[in-house]
Coordinates of N, CA and C in Angstrom, one line a residue:
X1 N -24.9 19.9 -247.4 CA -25.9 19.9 -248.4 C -27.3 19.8 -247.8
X2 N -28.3 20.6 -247.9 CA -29.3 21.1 -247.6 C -30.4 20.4 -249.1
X3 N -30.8 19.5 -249.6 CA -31.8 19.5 -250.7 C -33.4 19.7 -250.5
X4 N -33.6 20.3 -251.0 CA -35.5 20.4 -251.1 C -35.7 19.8 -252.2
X5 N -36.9 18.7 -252.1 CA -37.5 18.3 -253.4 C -38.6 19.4 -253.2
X6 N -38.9 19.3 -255.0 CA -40.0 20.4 -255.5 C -40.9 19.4 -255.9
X7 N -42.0 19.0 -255.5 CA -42.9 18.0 -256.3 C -43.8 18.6 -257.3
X8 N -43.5 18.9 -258.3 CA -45.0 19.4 -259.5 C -46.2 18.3 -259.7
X9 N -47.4 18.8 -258.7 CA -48.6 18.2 -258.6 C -50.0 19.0 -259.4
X10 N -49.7 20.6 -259.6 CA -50.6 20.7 -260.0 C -51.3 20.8 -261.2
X11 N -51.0 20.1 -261.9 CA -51.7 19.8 -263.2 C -53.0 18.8 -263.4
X12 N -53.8 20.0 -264.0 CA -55.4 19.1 -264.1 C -55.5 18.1 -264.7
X13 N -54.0 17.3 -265.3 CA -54.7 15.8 -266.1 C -55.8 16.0 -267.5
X14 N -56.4 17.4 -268.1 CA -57.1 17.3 -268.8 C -56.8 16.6 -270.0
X15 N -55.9 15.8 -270.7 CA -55.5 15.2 -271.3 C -55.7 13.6 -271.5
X16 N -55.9 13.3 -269.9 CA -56.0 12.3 -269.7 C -57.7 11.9 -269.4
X17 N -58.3 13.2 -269.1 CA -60.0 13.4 -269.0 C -59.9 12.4 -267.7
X18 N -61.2 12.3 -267.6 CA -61.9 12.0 -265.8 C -62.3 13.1 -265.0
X19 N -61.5 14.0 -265.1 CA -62.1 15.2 -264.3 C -61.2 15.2 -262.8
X20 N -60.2 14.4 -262.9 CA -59.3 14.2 -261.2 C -57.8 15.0 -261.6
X21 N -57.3 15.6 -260.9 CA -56.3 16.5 -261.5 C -54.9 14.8 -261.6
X22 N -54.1 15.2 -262.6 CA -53.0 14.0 -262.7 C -52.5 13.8 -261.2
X23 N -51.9 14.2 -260.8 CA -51.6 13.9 -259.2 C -52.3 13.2 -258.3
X24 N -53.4 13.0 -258.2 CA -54.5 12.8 -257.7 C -54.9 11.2 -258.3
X25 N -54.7 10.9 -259.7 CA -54.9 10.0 -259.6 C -54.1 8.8 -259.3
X26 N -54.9 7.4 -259.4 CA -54.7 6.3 -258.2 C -53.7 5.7 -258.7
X27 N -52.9 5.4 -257.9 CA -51.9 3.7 -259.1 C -51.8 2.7 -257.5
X28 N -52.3 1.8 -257.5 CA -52.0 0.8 -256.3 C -52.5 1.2 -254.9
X29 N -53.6 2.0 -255.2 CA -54.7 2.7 -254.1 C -54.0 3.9 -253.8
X30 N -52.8 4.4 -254.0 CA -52.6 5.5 -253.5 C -52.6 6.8 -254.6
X31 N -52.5 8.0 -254.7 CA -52.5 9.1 -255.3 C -50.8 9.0 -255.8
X32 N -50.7 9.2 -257.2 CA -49.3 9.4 -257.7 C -48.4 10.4 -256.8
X33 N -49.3 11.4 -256.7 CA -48.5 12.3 -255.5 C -47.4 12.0 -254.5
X34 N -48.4 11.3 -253.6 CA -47.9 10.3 -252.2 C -46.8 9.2 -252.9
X35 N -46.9 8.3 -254.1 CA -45.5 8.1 -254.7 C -44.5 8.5 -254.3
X36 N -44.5 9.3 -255.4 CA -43.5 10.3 -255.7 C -42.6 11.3 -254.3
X37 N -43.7 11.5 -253.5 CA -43.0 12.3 -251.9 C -42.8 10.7 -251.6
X38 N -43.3 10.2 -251.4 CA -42.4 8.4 -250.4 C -41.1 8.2 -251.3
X39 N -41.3 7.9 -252.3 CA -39.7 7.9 -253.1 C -38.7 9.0 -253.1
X40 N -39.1 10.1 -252.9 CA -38.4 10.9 -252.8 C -37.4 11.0 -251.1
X41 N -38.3 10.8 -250.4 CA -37.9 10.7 -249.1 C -37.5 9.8 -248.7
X42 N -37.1 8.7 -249.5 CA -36.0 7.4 -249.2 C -34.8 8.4 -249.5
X43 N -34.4 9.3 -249.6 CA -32.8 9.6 -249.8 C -32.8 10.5 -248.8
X44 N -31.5 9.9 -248.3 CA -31.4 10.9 -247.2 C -31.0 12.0 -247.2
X45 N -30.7 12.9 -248.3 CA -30.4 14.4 -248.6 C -31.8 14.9 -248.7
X46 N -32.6 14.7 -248.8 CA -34.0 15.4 -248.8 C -34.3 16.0 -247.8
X47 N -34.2 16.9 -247.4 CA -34.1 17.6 -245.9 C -35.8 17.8 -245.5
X48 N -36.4 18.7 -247.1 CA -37.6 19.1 -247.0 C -38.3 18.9 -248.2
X49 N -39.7 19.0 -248.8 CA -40.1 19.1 -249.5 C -41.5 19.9 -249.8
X50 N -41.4 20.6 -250.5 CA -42.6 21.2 -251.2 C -43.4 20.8 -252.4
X51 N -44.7 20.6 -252.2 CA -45.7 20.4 -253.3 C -46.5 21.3 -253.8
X52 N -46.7 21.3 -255.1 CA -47.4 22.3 -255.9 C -48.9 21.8 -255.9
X53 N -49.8 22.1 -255.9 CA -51.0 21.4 -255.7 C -51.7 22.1 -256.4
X54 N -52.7 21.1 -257.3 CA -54.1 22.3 -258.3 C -54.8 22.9 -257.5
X55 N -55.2 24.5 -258.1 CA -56.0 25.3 -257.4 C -57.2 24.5 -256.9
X56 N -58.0 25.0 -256.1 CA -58.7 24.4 -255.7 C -58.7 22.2 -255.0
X57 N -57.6 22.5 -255.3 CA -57.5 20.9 -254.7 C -56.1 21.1 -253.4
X58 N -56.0 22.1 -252.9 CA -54.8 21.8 -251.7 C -55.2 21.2 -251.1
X59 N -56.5 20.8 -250.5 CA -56.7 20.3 -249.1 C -56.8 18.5 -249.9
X60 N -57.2 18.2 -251.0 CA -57.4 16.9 -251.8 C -55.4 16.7 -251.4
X61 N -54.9 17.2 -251.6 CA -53.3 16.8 -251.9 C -52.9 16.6 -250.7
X62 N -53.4 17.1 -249.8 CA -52.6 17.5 -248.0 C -53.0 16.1 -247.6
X63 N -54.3 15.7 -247.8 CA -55.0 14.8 -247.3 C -54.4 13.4 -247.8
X64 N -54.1 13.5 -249.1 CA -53.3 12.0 -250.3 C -52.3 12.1 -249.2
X65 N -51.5 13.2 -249.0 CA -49.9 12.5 -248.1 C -50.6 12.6 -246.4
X66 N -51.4 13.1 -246.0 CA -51.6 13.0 -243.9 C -50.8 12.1 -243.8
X67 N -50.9 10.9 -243.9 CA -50.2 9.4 -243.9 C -48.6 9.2 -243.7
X68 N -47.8 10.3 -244.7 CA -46.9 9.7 -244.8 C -45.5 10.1 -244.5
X69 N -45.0 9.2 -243.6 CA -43.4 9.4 -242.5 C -42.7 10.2 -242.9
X70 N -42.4 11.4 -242.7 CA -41.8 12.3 -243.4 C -39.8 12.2 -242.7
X71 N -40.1 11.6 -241.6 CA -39.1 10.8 -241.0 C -38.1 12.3 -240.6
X72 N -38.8 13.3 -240.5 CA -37.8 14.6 -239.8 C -38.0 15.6 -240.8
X73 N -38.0 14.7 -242.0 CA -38.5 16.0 -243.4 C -39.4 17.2 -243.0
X74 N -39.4 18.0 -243.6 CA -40.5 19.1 -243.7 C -41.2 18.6 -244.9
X75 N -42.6 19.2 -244.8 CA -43.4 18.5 -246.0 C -44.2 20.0 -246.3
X76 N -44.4 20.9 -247.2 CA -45.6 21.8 -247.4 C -46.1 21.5 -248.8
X77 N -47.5 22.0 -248.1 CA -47.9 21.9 -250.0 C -48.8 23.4 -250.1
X78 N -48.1 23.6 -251.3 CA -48.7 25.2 -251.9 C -50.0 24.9 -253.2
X79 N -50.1 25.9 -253.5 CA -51.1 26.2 -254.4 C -50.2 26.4 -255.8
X80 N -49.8 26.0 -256.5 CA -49.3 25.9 -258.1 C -49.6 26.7 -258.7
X81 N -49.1 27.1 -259.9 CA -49.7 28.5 -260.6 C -50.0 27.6 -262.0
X82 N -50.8 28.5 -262.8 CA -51.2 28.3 -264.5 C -50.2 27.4 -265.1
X83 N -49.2 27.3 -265.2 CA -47.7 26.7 -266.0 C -46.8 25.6 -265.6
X84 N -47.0 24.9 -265.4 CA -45.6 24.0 -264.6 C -44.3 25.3 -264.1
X85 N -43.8 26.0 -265.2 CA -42.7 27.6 -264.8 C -43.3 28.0 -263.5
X86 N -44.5 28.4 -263.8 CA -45.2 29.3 -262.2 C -45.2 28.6 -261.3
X87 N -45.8 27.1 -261.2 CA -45.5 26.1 -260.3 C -44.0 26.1 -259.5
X88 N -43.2 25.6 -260.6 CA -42.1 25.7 -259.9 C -41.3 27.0 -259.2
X89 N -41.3 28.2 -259.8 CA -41.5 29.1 -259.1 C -41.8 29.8 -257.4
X90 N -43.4 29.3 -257.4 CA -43.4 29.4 -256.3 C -43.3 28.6 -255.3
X91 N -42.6 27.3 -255.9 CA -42.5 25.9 -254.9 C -41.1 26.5 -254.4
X92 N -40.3 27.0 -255.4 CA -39.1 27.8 -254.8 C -38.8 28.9 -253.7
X93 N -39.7 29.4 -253.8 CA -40.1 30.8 -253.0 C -40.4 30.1 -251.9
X94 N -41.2 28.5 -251.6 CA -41.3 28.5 -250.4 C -40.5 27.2 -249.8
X95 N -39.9 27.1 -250.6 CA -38.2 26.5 -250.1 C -37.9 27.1 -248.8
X96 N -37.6 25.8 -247.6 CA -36.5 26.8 -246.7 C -35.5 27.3 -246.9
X97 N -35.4 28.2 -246.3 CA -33.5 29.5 -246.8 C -32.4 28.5 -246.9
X98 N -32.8 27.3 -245.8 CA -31.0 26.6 -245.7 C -31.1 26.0 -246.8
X99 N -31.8 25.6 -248.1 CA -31.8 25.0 -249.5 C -30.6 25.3 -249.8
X100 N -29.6 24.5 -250.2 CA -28.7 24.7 -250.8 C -28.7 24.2 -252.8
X101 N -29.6 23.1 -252.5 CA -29.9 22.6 -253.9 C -31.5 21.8 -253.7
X102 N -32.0 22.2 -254.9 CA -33.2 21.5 -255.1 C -33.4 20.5 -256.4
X103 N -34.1 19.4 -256.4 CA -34.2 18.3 -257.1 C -36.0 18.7 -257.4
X104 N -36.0 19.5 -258.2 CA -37.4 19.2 -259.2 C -37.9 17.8 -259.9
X105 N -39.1 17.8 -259.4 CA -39.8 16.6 -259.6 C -41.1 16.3 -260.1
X106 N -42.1 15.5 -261.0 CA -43.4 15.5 -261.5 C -44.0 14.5 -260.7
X107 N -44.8 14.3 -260.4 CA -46.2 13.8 -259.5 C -46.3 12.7 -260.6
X108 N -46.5 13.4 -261.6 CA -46.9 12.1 -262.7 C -45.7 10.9 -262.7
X109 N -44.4 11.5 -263.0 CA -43.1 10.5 -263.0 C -43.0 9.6 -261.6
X110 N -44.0 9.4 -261.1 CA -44.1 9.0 -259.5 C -42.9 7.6 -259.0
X111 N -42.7 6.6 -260.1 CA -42.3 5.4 -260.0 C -40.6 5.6 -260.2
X112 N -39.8 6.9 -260.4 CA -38.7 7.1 -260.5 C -38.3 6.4 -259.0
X113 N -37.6 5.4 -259.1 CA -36.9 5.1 -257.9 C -35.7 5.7 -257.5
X114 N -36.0 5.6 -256.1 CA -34.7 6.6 -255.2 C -33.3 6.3 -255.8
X115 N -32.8 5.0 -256.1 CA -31.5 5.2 -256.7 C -31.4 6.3 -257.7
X116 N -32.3 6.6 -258.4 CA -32.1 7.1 -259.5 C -31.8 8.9 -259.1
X117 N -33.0 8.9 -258.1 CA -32.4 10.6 -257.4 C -31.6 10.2 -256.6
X118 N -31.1 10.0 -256.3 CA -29.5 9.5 -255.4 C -28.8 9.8 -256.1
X119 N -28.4 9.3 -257.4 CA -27.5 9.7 -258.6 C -27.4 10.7 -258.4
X120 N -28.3 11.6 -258.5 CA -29.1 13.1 -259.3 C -28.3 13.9 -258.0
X121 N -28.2 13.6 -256.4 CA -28.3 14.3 -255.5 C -26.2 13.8 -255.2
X122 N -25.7 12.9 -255.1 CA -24.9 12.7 -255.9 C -23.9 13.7 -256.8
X123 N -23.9 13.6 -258.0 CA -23.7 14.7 -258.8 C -24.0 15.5 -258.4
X124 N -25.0 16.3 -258.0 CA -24.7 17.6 -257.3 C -23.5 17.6 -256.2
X125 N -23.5 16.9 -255.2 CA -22.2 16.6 -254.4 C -21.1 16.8 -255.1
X126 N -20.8 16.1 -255.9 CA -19.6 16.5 -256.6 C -19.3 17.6 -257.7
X127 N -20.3 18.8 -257.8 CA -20.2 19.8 -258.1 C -20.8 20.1 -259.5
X128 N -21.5 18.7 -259.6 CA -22.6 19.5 -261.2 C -23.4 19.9 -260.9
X129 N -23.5 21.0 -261.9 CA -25.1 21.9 -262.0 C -26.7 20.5 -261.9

């Protein structure tokens, strides 16, 4: 089992106003982003992971994770499209080939603890969609 997490980061938060895209903003000094990839990468089926990042903010997103132990992981972060759909999309496309299964994920949902995608990664092992 080969898993790629998809992290969906690029949404501008305009809902939430400030003007900082949702990903981006802080909970406990760090960027929800970097969360969410640190939680994610406590399980050890995570092979690699890709981030969707708001237009114009890739280098703001690269920078939130420089920091963090990818521990053998692959880490990329792309440019997201108009939609969360386009986002994940092209987070897919730049999946490595050996992906056997991917675990879609939101930036915003940062505080999902790893047991919980463990389950998730889990059940896939035993043959659920």
């Amino acid at each position: 089992m080969y898993c790629t997490g998809l992290i969906a980061a690029a949404g501008m938060g305009v809902r939430l106003g400030g003007g900082t895209p949702k990903g981006l903003r802080e909970l406990a000094g760090r960027a929800l982003v970097a969360h969410a990839v640190e939680r994610m990468l406590q399980v050890a089926a995570v092979r690699a992971l890709v981030v969707a990042a708001p237009p114009d903010h890739e280098a703001d997103v690269r920078h939130a994770l420089a920091d963090i132990d990818t521990g053998g992981a692959s880490l990329d972060v792309i440019v997201g499209g108009a939609e969360r759909a386009d986002s994940v999309k092209l987070m897919m496309a730049a999946a490595p080939p050996q992906t056997t299964h991917v675990l879609i994920h939101d930036a915003a949902r940062c505080c999902t603890p790893p047991s919980q995608i463990m389950r998730v990664v889990e059940a896939l092992a035993a043959g659920h969609e």
